[in-house]
Amino acid sequence: MATVAMNSAISGLNAFQTAINYISDNVANSATIGFKRIDANFSSYVSASSSRFFNPGGATATPKFVNSLGGPIIQDASPTSIAVTGSGWLPVQDGFTSASGLSTNGVRQFTRRGDFTLDQNNYFVNGAGKYLYARSVPRPTTATPNPQPDQGPLVPVQINKDQMPALASTLANYAANIPSNAVAGTVYNGGTITITDANGNSQPMTVTWYNRSALDGTGTLPGVAAGASTGTNAIAASAAGTAPQWRAVLSVPTSSGNGTESIALDFSFGTTTTTAGQLTGITVAGNTSPAGQFGATVTAGTGQVVLSYSAPGLAAAPAQTINAEFGAPNGTAGQPSQLNVAGAGTSQYGGTSISLSTATANGYSAGTYTGTGIDGAGNIYSTYSNGQRLVQYQIALATFNDPNGLVRQNGEAFLDSPEAGFVGYQAPGTGSAGGISSNALENSNVDIGAEFTKMIVAQRSYSANARMITTADEMLQEVVNLKR
């Protein structure tokens, strides 16, 4: 009957009107950061059917969410902007902040909108008013210089702009190659290791190398005379012999009356075919300082020298211990360096001058806050006037079995659902979460050209269904006219 055709056409009008609504919403949000488009999913409706009978019921249009498709990544001037380059989602919550903290309704949402800035209370909030949640990272201490992210509940990201306190040096690394063919009596400037003392001040610890005064090995290693630039007490020269071959004198300002104190370390290198050039031993030849100002002991069997150091101006001394590593790096983190390793650490091979490869120490002086940034590992860090970078949070990316099952909310945010299947949180760069790009944003995944193509098709189909209604109406009119 004509009424069946009319009903089918009306359902078609409704379906294509729904499609045009989706297209209009997509086009309206084509420049909205982090927006995920919605496509129309058409399906037929059958009111009755058998092998010999079919009663058409028309068509329906339901939303087809395209949350899993990423939008193009665009550059942004803000250092706090975030773009996720994989399948992960940023956890956020609605709320407002005050001096006392962040107030929310406790509902966790997920977004790809990464246009975050710091609000008036230093919380990370995006352009839709969503507050970022992440894993907090404790501040480093002398006992824990490299703290790891807290694996407990996610917390709102609030940047601490307090001054960074000083961190005294606990570890120094030094590596250089001293020429094996150096002229007798050669003295080399071995560079400077800048350490941070217990007062938070930088102190230069200079290294000077002396070799034996005779090429045949019968000469002595020179002593250290007492003086304002060397130390309070003299260090005697070595006895004549073939080992050790080199003496390194470490000098640093201390709290002694003299001001600068020194330690003499004697270095032995291998002389056999298998050990030639390798560091084989270190001994403490002596120190110039009064007791407790600047001392050293050698860790047996390693290339580590344990320094005890008193900073200028400290009443109590020594105030800090510094593990100075002269050997090859240990394959086990946190363990002393190693002796007898070819081509690594401090060595004695051929050359025309000393070759310094490492002269560093951990620790730093106090610094004031200068800015905030985000790196590729998802670390949210603050920078300071002392040149340091302090990680305060690490972004945790949420992953889902089917992101298209997420429930859409205002502000380019989504809720988890049984259809989405929340998997868990992962650090950027692990699993399927993907990476993080800073100074970047993910734009809408709407393709304007495709949307206009769909709009033309939907418009023509809408017109065709309207024509079907007109045709059905004309048929009904013919039936009415049969009475005349």
GROMACS .gro file of C-alpha atoms in nm:
model
  484
    1MET     CA    1   0.000   0.000   0.000
    2ALA     CA    2   0.096   0.361  -0.048
    3THR     CA    3   0.099   0.413   0.329
    4VAL     CA    4   0.378   0.153   0.366
    5ALA     CA    5   0.584   0.337   0.108
    6MET     CA    6   0.512   0.664   0.284
    7ASN     CA    7   0.620   0.523   0.622
    8SER     CA    8   0.943   0.388   0.472
    9ALA     CA    9   1.014   0.724   0.312
   10ILE     CA   10   0.945   0.903   0.641
   11SER     CA   11   1.193   0.673   0.818
   12GLY     CA   12   1.441   0.757   0.544
   13LEU     CA   13   1.385   1.128   0.603
   14ASN     CA   14   1.447   1.079   0.974
   15ALA     CA   15   1.758   0.868   0.911
   16PHE     CA   16   1.917   1.115   0.672
   17GLN     CA   17   1.817   1.405   0.895
   18THR     CA   18   2.009   1.229   1.175
   19ALA     CA   19   2.307   1.182   0.941
   20ILE     CA   20   2.300   1.551   0.848
   21ASN     CA   21   2.289   1.637   1.220
   22TYR     CA   22   2.604   1.431   1.277
   23ILE     CA   23   2.772   1.591   0.975
   24SER     CA   24   2.680   1.939   1.097
   25ASP     CA   25   2.824   1.864   1.442
   26ASN     CA   26   3.141   1.729   1.284
   27VAL     CA   27   3.187   2.033   1.063
   28ALA     CA   28   3.118   2.267   1.356
   29ASN     CA   29   3.398   2.094   1.551
   30SER     CA   30   3.645   2.055   1.266
   31ALA     CA   31   3.888   2.289   1.447
   32THR     CA   32   3.811   2.173   1.803
   33ILE     CA   33   4.123   2.031   1.967
   34GLY     CA   34   4.085   1.660   2.047
   35PHE     CA   35   3.737   1.627   1.895
   36LYS     CA   36   3.633   1.281   1.771
   37ARG     CA   37   3.385   1.270   1.484
   38ILE     CA   38   3.060   1.070   1.468
   39ASP     CA   39   2.953   0.888   1.152
   40ALA     CA   40   2.602   0.767   1.072
   41ASN     CA   41   2.553   0.391   1.070
   42PHE     CA   42   2.249   0.306   0.852
   43SER     CA   43   2.051  -0.016   0.893
   44SER     CA   44   1.723  -0.144   0.758
   45TYR     CA   45   1.413  -0.209   0.966
   46VAL     CA   46   1.190  -0.504   0.873
   47SER     CA   47   0.840  -0.509   1.020
   48ALA     CA   48   0.758  -0.859   0.894
   49SER     CA   49   0.927  -1.116   0.670
   50SER     CA   50   0.911  -1.479   0.560
   51SER     CA   51   1.035  -1.685   0.266
   52ARG     CA   52   0.738  -1.563   0.057
   53PHE     CA   53   0.654  -1.234   0.224
   54PHE     CA   54   0.833  -0.910   0.307
   55ASN     CA   55   0.686  -0.600   0.470
   56PRO     CA   56   0.936  -0.312   0.452
   57GLY     CA   57   0.982  -0.096   0.759
   58GLY     CA   58   1.232   0.160   0.633
   59ALA     CA   59   1.573   0.263   0.766
   60THR     CA   60   1.730   0.380   1.088
   61ALA     CA   61   2.049   0.577   1.155
   62THR     CA   62   2.254   0.519   1.469
   63PRO     CA   63   2.582   0.684   1.573
   64LYS     CA   64   2.908   0.523   1.474
   65PHE     CA   65   3.176   0.664   1.705
   66VAL     CA   66   3.525   0.712   1.562
   67ASN     CA   67   3.718   0.765   1.886
   68SER     CA   68   4.007   0.535   1.795
   69LEU     CA   69   4.114   0.742   1.493
   70GLY     CA   70   4.370   1.007   1.584
   71GLY     CA   71   4.359   1.355   1.443
   72PRO     CA   72   4.654   1.534   1.281
   73ILE     CA   73   4.931   1.655   1.516
   74ILE     CA   74   4.991   2.028   1.498
   75GLN     CA   75   5.267   2.235   1.656
   76ASP     CA   76   5.185   2.470   1.944
   77ALA     CA   77   5.389   2.742   2.111
   78SER     CA   78   5.294   2.642   2.466
   79PRO     CA   79   5.547   2.412   2.642
   80THR     CA   80   5.260   2.260   2.845
   81SER     CA   81   5.063   2.144   2.539
   82ILE     CA   82   5.040   1.766   2.496
   83ALA     CA   83   4.965   1.544   2.198
   84VAL     CA   84   4.930   1.167   2.238
   85THR     CA   85   5.074   0.985   1.937
   86GLY     CA   86   4.934   0.638   2.013
   87SER     CA   87   4.613   0.490   2.148
   88GLY     CA   88   4.644   0.621   2.503
   89TRP     CA   89   4.409   0.872   2.669
   90LEU     CA   90   4.479   1.146   2.923
   91PRO     CA   91   4.294   1.106   3.256
   92VAL     CA   92   4.111   1.423   3.365
   93GLN     CA   93   3.835   1.544   3.595
   94ASP     CA   94   3.599   1.840   3.606
   95GLY     CA   95   3.648   2.078   3.895
   96PHE     CA   96   3.766   2.411   4.020
   97THR     CA   97   4.069   2.517   4.220
   98SER     CA   98   4.139   2.749   4.507
   99ALA     CA   99   4.429   2.815   4.738
  100SER     CA  100   4.321   2.510   4.940
  101GLY     CA  101   4.335   2.271   4.643
  102LEU     CA  102   4.127   2.112   4.366
  103SER     CA  103   3.758   2.031   4.419
  104THR     CA  104   3.596   1.775   4.184
  105ASN     CA  105   3.298   1.541   4.169
  106GLY     CA  106   3.539   1.246   4.171
  107VAL     CA  107   3.434   1.124   3.824
  108ARG     CA  108   3.732   1.018   3.611
  109GLN     CA  109   3.712   1.113   3.244
  110PHE     CA  110   3.949   1.062   2.953
  111THR     CA  111   4.046   1.301   2.677
  112ARG     CA  112   4.283   1.365   2.389
  113ARG     CA  113   4.247   1.741   2.425
  114GLY     CA  114   4.592   1.848   2.537
  115ASP     CA  115   4.584   2.229   2.536
  116PHE     CA  116   4.687   2.248   2.901
  117THR     CA  117   4.797   2.563   3.080
  118LEU     CA  118   4.862   2.649   3.442
  119ASP     CA  119   4.564   2.809   3.618
  120GLN     CA  120   4.590   3.072   3.890
  121ASN     CA  121   4.676   2.800   4.145
  122ASN     CA  122   4.932   2.625   3.919
  123TYR     CA  123   4.710   2.328   3.825
  124PHE     CA  124   4.717   2.181   3.474
  125VAL     CA  125   4.381   2.258   3.308
  126ASN     CA  126   4.289   2.230   2.940
  127GLY     CA  127   4.076   2.458   2.724
  128ALA     CA  128   3.759   2.267   2.817
  129GLY     CA  129   3.819   2.312   3.191
  130LYS     CA  130   3.939   1.955   3.253
  131TYR     CA  131   4.213   1.902   3.513
  132LEU     CA  132   4.496   1.659   3.434
  133TYR     CA  133   4.575   1.366   3.665
  134ALA     CA  134   4.915   1.192   3.671
  135ARG     CA  135   5.164   1.007   3.890
  136SER     CA  136   5.354   1.224   4.135
  137VAL     CA  137   5.734   1.204   4.157
  138PRO     CA  138   5.898   1.278   4.495
  139ARG     CA  139   6.168   1.542   4.516
  140PRO     CA  140   6.523   1.402   4.508
  141THR     CA  141   6.721   1.375   4.828
  142THR     CA  142   7.080   1.281   4.903
  143ALA     CA  143   6.962   0.931   4.994
  144THR     CA  144   6.738   0.903   4.685
  145PRO     CA  145   6.885   1.123   4.410
  146ASN     CA  146   6.667   0.966   4.136
  147PRO     CA  147   6.320   0.898   4.282
  148GLN     CA  148   6.071   0.696   4.078
  149PRO     CA  149   5.704   0.791   4.007
  150ASP     CA  150   5.454   0.700   4.277
  151GLN     CA  151   5.255   0.396   4.159
  152GLY     CA  152   4.959   0.475   4.385
  153PRO     CA  153   4.640   0.663   4.287
  154LEU     CA  154   4.671   0.935   4.024
  155VAL     CA  155   4.672   1.289   4.161
  156PRO     CA  156   4.593   1.627   4.006
  157VAL     CA  157   4.895   1.793   3.848
  158GLN     CA  158   4.992   2.106   4.040
  159ILE     CA  159   5.334   2.257   3.973
  160ASN     CA  160   5.540   2.338   4.281
  161LYS     CA  161   5.715   2.668   4.212
  162ASP     CA  162   5.908   2.677   4.539
  163GLN     CA  163   6.281   2.724   4.529
  164MET     CA  164   6.478   2.408   4.454
  165PRO     CA  165   6.697   2.332   4.757
  166ALA     CA  166   7.063   2.252   4.706
  167LEU     CA  167   7.172   1.889   4.679
  168ALA     CA  168   7.523   1.808   4.800
  169SER     CA  169   7.743   1.594   4.574
  170THR     CA  170   7.769   1.225   4.661
  171LEU     CA  171   7.922   1.092   4.340
  172ALA     CA  172   8.197   1.209   4.105
  173ASN     CA  173   8.312   1.043   3.783
  174TYR     CA  174   8.650   1.097   3.625
  175ALA     CA  175   8.806   0.933   3.321
  176ALA     CA  176   9.108   1.038   3.115
  177ASN     CA  177   9.381   0.882   2.907
  178ILE     CA  178   9.730   0.983   3.019
  179PRO     CA  179   9.988   0.929   2.739
  180SER     CA  180  10.213   0.630   2.803
  181ASN     CA  181  10.491   0.796   2.604
  182ALA     CA  182  10.489   1.125   2.797
  183VAL     CA  183  10.828   1.297   2.841
  184ALA     CA  184  10.985   1.248   3.183
  185GLY     CA  185  10.866   1.498   3.439
  186THR     CA  186  10.555   1.593   3.239
  187VAL     CA  187  10.278   1.771   3.428
  188TYR     CA  188   9.924   1.767   3.288
  189ASN     CA  189   9.628   1.984   3.378
  190GLY     CA  190   9.365   1.713   3.433
  191GLY     CA  191   9.066   1.945   3.442
  192THR     CA  192   8.821   2.036   3.716
  193ILE     CA  193   8.543   1.841   3.884
  194THR     CA  194   8.285   2.090   4.010
  195ILE     CA  195   8.124   1.956   4.326
  196THR     CA  196   7.842   2.097   4.537
  197ASP     CA  197   7.934   2.121   4.904
  198ALA     CA  198   7.711   2.071   5.207
  199ASN     CA  199   7.629   2.444   5.206
  200GLY     CA  200   7.494   2.420   4.851
  201ASN     CA  201   7.789   2.608   4.701
  202SER     CA  202   7.985   2.498   4.395
  203GLN     CA  203   8.348   2.414   4.465
  204PRO     CA  204   8.618   2.348   4.202
  205MET     CA  205   8.821   2.032   4.266
  206THR     CA  206   9.120   2.052   4.032
  207VAL     CA  207   9.311   1.747   3.909
  208THR     CA  208   9.682   1.769   3.821
  209TRP     CA  209   9.883   1.472   3.686
  210TYR     CA  210  10.258   1.413   3.742
  211ASN     CA  211  10.465   1.129   3.596
  212ARG     CA  212  10.798   0.988   3.715
  213SER     CA  213  11.099   1.210   3.658
  214ALA     CA  214  11.302   0.946   3.469
  215LEU     CA  215  11.207   0.749   3.161
  216ASP     CA  216  11.370   0.433   3.296
  217GLY     CA  217  11.130   0.429   3.590
  218THR     CA  218  11.397   0.496   3.849
  219GLY     CA  219  11.272   0.847   3.919
  220THR     CA  220  11.028   0.961   4.185
  221LEU     CA  221  10.678   1.100   4.183
  222PRO     CA  222  10.696   1.458   4.312
  223GLY     CA  223  10.560   1.561   4.650
  224VAL     CA  224  10.318   1.842   4.728
  225ALA     CA  225  10.461   2.143   4.907
  226ALA     CA  226  10.254   2.320   5.169
  227GLY     CA  227  10.109   2.650   5.055
  228ALA     CA  228   9.798   2.861   5.010
  229SER     CA  229   9.703   2.687   4.682
  230THR     CA  230   9.794   2.334   4.790
  231GLY     CA  231   9.745   2.269   5.161
  232THR     CA  232   9.848   2.302   5.521
  233ASN     CA  233  10.096   2.012   5.535
  234ALA     CA  234  10.342   1.888   5.274
  235ILE     CA  235  10.318   1.546   5.104
  236ALA     CA  236  10.648   1.366   5.052
  237ALA     CA  237  10.773   1.253   4.713
  238SER     CA  238  10.756   0.883   4.632
  239ALA     CA  239  11.044   0.643   4.642
  240ALA     CA  240  11.217   0.552   4.317
  241GLY     CA  241  11.066   0.254   4.132
  242THR     CA  242  10.866   0.138   3.835
  243ALA     CA  243  10.518   0.152   3.991
  244PRO     CA  244  10.306   0.349   4.033
  245GLN     CA  245  10.363   0.546   3.713
  246TRP     CA  246  10.144   0.857   3.774
  247ARG     CA  247  10.036   1.076   4.063
  248ALA     CA  248   9.712   1.276   4.058
  249VAL     CA  249   9.680   1.565   4.302
  250LEU     CA  250   9.323   1.671   4.388
  251SER     CA  251   9.291   2.022   4.534
  252VAL     CA  252   8.974   2.185   4.666
  253PRO     CA  253   8.877   2.477   4.892
  254THR     CA  254   8.798   2.363   5.248
  255SER     CA  255   8.714   2.511   5.586
  256SER     CA  256   9.074   2.482   5.705
  257GLY     CA  257   9.274   2.787   5.797
  258ASN     CA  258   9.486   2.738   5.486
  259GLY     CA  259   9.176   2.749   5.266
  260THR     CA  260   9.277   2.490   5.002
  261GLU     CA  261   9.378   2.131   5.078
  262SER     CA  262   9.509   1.852   4.856
  263ILE     CA  263   9.520   1.474   4.829
  264ALA     CA  264   9.782   1.281   4.631
  265LEU     CA  265   9.665   0.960   4.463
  266ASP     CA  266   9.913   0.722   4.299
  267PHE     CA  267   9.791   0.533   3.990
  268SER     CA  268   9.935   0.206   3.861
  269PHE     CA  269   9.876   0.079   3.507
  270GLY     CA  270   9.927  -0.264   3.356
  271THR     CA  271  10.261  -0.348   3.199
  272THR     CA  272  10.193  -0.694   3.054
  273THR     CA  273  10.059  -0.775   2.709
  274THR     CA  274   9.709  -0.835   2.843
  275THR     CA  275   9.694  -0.545   3.089
  276ALA     CA  276   9.894  -0.272   2.913
  277GLY     CA  277   9.726   0.065   2.949
  278GLN     CA  278   9.462  -0.057   3.196
  279LEU     CA  279   9.421   0.095   3.542
  280THR     CA  280   9.534  -0.172   3.790
  281GLY     CA  281   9.544   0.010   4.123
  282ILE     CA  282   9.508   0.332   4.320
  283THR     CA  283   9.671   0.418   4.653
  284VAL     CA  284   9.650   0.726   4.873
  285ALA     CA  285   9.998   0.880   4.892
  286GLY     CA  286   9.894   1.136   5.153
  287ASN     CA  287   9.699   1.454   5.217
  288THR     CA  288   9.791   1.805   5.319
  289SER     CA  289   9.492   1.888   5.532
  290PRO     CA  290   9.447   1.880   5.909
  291ALA     CA  291   9.235   1.593   6.034
  292GLY     CA  292   8.878   1.602   5.904
  293GLN     CA  293   8.920   1.863   5.630
  294PHE     CA  294   8.990   1.658   5.317
  295GLY     CA  295   9.066   1.287   5.333
  296ALA     CA  296   9.051   0.979   5.115
  297THR     CA  297   9.035   0.601   5.134
  298VAL     CA  298   9.042   0.352   4.848
  299THR     CA  299   8.778   0.085   4.808
  300ALA     CA  300   8.975  -0.237   4.773
  301GLY     CA  301   8.985  -0.391   4.427
  302THR     CA  302   8.800  -0.108   4.254
  303GLY     CA  303   8.868   0.223   4.085
  304GLN     CA  304   8.675   0.410   4.357
  305VAL     CA  305   8.820   0.665   4.597
  306VAL     CA  306   8.597   0.766   4.889
  307LEU     CA  307   8.653   1.133   4.969
  308SER     CA  308   8.558   1.295   5.299
  309TYR     CA  309   8.515   1.666   5.251
  310SER     CA  310   8.448   1.967   5.472
  311ALA     CA  311   8.287   2.267   5.302
  312PRO     CA  312   8.425   2.616   5.372
  313GLY     CA  313   8.236   2.779   5.656
  314LEU     CA  314   8.113   2.458   5.820
  315ALA     CA  315   8.178   2.426   6.193
  316ALA     CA  316   8.164   2.046   6.184
  317ALA     CA  317   8.382   1.847   5.948
  318PRO     CA  318   8.384   1.633   5.748
  319ALA     CA  319   8.026   1.703   5.638
  320GLN     CA  320   7.991   1.492   5.326
  321THR     CA  321   8.119   1.179   5.156
  322ILE     CA  322   8.186   1.171   4.781
  323ASN     CA  323   8.248   0.849   4.592
  324ALA     CA  324   8.497   0.943   4.321
  325GLU     CA  325   8.499   0.680   4.044
  326PHE     CA  326   8.822   0.658   3.841
  327GLY     CA  327   8.777   0.308   3.700
  328ALA     CA  328   8.554   0.166   3.429
  329PRO     CA  329   8.176   0.206   3.484
  330ASN     CA  330   8.023  -0.091   3.663
  331GLY     CA  331   7.759  -0.290   3.479
  332THR     CA  332   7.556  -0.299   3.801
  333ALA     CA  333   7.401   0.038   3.884
  334GLY     CA  334   7.516   0.189   4.212
  335GLN     CA  335   7.827  -0.030   4.241
  336PRO     CA  336   8.187   0.099   4.245
  337SER     CA  337   8.383   0.134   3.922
  338GLN     CA  338   8.613  -0.144   3.804
  339LEU     CA  339   8.985  -0.201   3.751
  340ASN     CA  340   9.157  -0.391   3.468
  341VAL     CA  341   8.904  -0.303   3.197
  342ALA     CA  342   9.050  -0.230   2.855
  343GLY     CA  343   8.960   0.102   2.694
  344ALA     CA  344   8.739   0.230   2.978
  345GLY     CA  345   8.781   0.460   3.277
  346THR     CA  346   9.120   0.617   3.346
  347SER     CA  347   9.385   0.463   3.121
  348GLN     CA  348   9.743   0.496   2.994
  349TYR     CA  349   9.773   0.452   2.619
  350GLY     CA  350   9.978   0.630   2.356
  351GLY     CA  351   9.914   0.995   2.275
  352THR     CA  352  10.062   1.343   2.262
  353SER     CA  353   9.853   1.498   2.539
  354ILE     CA  354   9.606   1.408   2.808
  355SER     CA  355   9.258   1.324   2.680
  356LEU     CA  356   8.985   1.404   2.931
  357SER     CA  357   8.654   1.227   2.869
  358THR     CA  358   8.466   1.263   3.200
  359ALA     CA  359   8.493   1.506   3.492
  360THR     CA  360   8.150   1.536   3.647
  361ALA     CA  361   7.975   1.524   3.984
  362ASN     CA  362   7.613   1.506   4.088
  363GLY     CA  363   7.454   1.767   4.313
  364TYR     CA  364   7.361   2.127   4.250
  365SER     CA  365   7.315   2.461   4.419
  366ALA     CA  366   6.976   2.610   4.508
  367GLY     CA  367   6.770   2.756   4.222
  368THR     CA  368   6.454   2.954   4.158
  369TYR     CA  369   6.169   2.835   3.933
  370THR     CA  370   6.190   2.948   3.570
  371GLY     CA  371   5.937   2.738   3.377
  372THR     CA  372   5.754   2.411   3.311
  373GLY     CA  373   5.789   2.160   3.028
  374ILE     CA  374   5.704   1.805   2.921
  375ASP     CA  375   5.941   1.553   2.763
  376GLY     CA  376   5.881   1.255   2.534
  377ALA     CA  377   5.865   1.014   2.828
  378GLY     CA  378   5.566   1.203   2.968
  379ASN     CA  379   5.765   1.364   3.249
  380ILE     CA  380   5.624   1.698   3.360
  381TYR     CA  381   5.921   1.893   3.487
  382SER     CA  382   6.011   2.237   3.616
  383THR     CA  383   6.328   2.424   3.528
  384TYR     CA  384   6.539   2.636   3.762
  385SER     CA  385   6.794   2.914   3.752
  386ASN     CA  386   7.070   2.671   3.854
  387GLY     CA  387   7.029   2.487   3.524
  388GLN     CA  388   6.854   2.189   3.681
  389ARG     CA  389   6.537   2.017   3.566
  390LEU     CA  390   6.314   1.863   3.832
  391VAL     CA  391   6.054   1.602   3.734
  392GLN     CA  392   5.737   1.657   3.937
  393TYR     CA  393   5.490   1.422   3.763
  394GLN     CA  394   5.480   1.148   3.503
  395ILE     CA  395   5.180   1.125   3.271
  396ALA     CA  396   4.989   0.794   3.290
  397LEU     CA  397   4.803   0.706   2.969
  398ALA     CA  398   4.480   0.505   2.994
  399THR     CA  399   4.419   0.231   2.738
  400PHE     CA  400   4.096   0.055   2.637
  401ASN     CA  401   4.006  -0.260   2.449
  402ASP     CA  402   3.763  -0.059   2.234
  403PRO     CA  403   3.792   0.322   2.260
  404ASN     CA  404   3.487   0.353   2.031
  405GLY     CA  405   3.280   0.227   2.323
  406LEU     CA  406   3.363   0.529   2.540
  407VAL     CA  407   3.070   0.747   2.645
  408ARG     CA  408   3.091   1.101   2.510
  409GLN     CA  409   3.082   1.398   2.749
  410ASN     CA  410   3.110   1.774   2.711
  411GLY     CA  411   3.451   1.921   2.645
  412GLU     CA  412   3.602   1.644   2.431
  413ALA     CA  413   3.602   1.406   2.729
  414PHE     CA  414   3.471   1.052   2.763
  415LEU     CA  415   3.362   0.810   3.034
  416ASP     CA  416   3.461   0.445   3.057
  417SER     CA  417   3.191   0.187   2.983
  418PRO     CA  418   3.162  -0.193   2.972
  419GLU     CA  419   3.185  -0.171   2.593
  420ALA     CA  420   3.511   0.026   2.609
  421GLY     CA  421   3.682  -0.214   2.849
  422PHE     CA  422   3.934  -0.015   3.053
  423VAL     CA  423   4.272  -0.194   3.048
  424GLY     CA  424   4.485   0.019   3.280
  425TYR     CA  425   4.742   0.297   3.294
  426GLN     CA  426   5.075   0.281   3.116
  427ALA     CA  427   5.376   0.510   3.101
  428PRO     CA  428   5.418   0.680   2.762
  429GLY     CA  429   5.624   0.473   2.523
  430THR     CA  430   5.519   0.139   2.674
  431GLY     CA  431   5.271  -0.113   2.542
  432SER     CA  432   5.002   0.026   2.315
  433ALA     CA  433   4.973   0.358   2.497
  434GLY     CA  434   5.190   0.545   2.249
  435GLY     CA  435   5.415   0.839   2.305
  436ILE     CA  436   5.388   1.202   2.408
  437SER     CA  437   5.472   1.506   2.195
  438SER     CA  438   5.518   1.834   2.379
  439ASN     CA  439   5.460   2.173   2.219
  440ALA     CA  440   5.199   1.992   2.010
  441LEU     CA  441   4.825   1.929   1.996
  442GLU     CA  442   4.601   1.666   1.840
  443ASN     CA  443   4.350   1.838   1.617
  444SER     CA  444   3.998   1.715   1.540
  445ASN     CA  445   3.985   1.393   1.336
  446VAL     CA  446   3.718   1.548   1.111
  447ASP     CA  447   3.800   1.556   0.739
  448ILE     CA  448   3.611   1.852   0.593
  449GLY     CA  449   3.627   1.717   0.237
  450ALA     CA  450   3.482   1.381   0.344
  451GLU     CA  451   3.211   1.551   0.550
  452PHE     CA  452   3.096   1.762   0.256
  453THR     CA  453   3.087   1.454   0.036
  454LYS     CA  454   2.871   1.278   0.294
  455MET     CA  455   2.653   1.588   0.321
  456ILE     CA  456   2.585   1.592  -0.055
  457VAL     CA  457   2.490   1.224  -0.047
  458ALA     CA  458   2.267   1.273   0.259
  459GLN     CA  459   2.102   1.580   0.108
  460ARG     CA  460   2.023   1.403  -0.222
  461SER     CA  461   1.897   1.098  -0.035
  462TYR     CA  462   1.679   1.319   0.185
  463SER     CA  463   1.533   1.481  -0.127
  464ALA     CA  464   1.470   1.140  -0.284
  465ASN     CA  465   1.280   1.023   0.024
  466ALA     CA  466   1.077   1.343   0.021
  467ARG     CA  467   0.993   1.270  -0.344
  468MET     CA  468   0.881   0.921  -0.242
  469ILE     CA  469   0.638   1.075   0.006
  470THR     CA  470   0.502   1.298  -0.272
  471THR     CA  471   0.461   0.997  -0.499
  472ALA     CA  472   0.285   0.797  -0.226
  473ASP     CA  473   0.057   1.093  -0.162
  474GLU     CA  474  -0.034   1.106  -0.532
  475MET     CA  475  -0.115   0.735  -0.525
  476LEU     CA  476  -0.343   0.784  -0.224
  477GLN     CA  477  -0.511   1.069  -0.404
  478GLU     CA  478  -0.584   0.837  -0.697
  479VAL     CA  479  -0.748   0.591  -0.457
  480VAL     CA  480  -0.964   0.867  -0.312
  481ASN     CA  481  -1.064   0.972  -0.660
  482LEU     CA  482  -1.197   0.623  -0.736
  483LYS     CA  483  -1.520   0.718  -0.551
  484ARG     CA  484  -1.600   0.992  -0.799
   0.00000   0.00000   0.00000
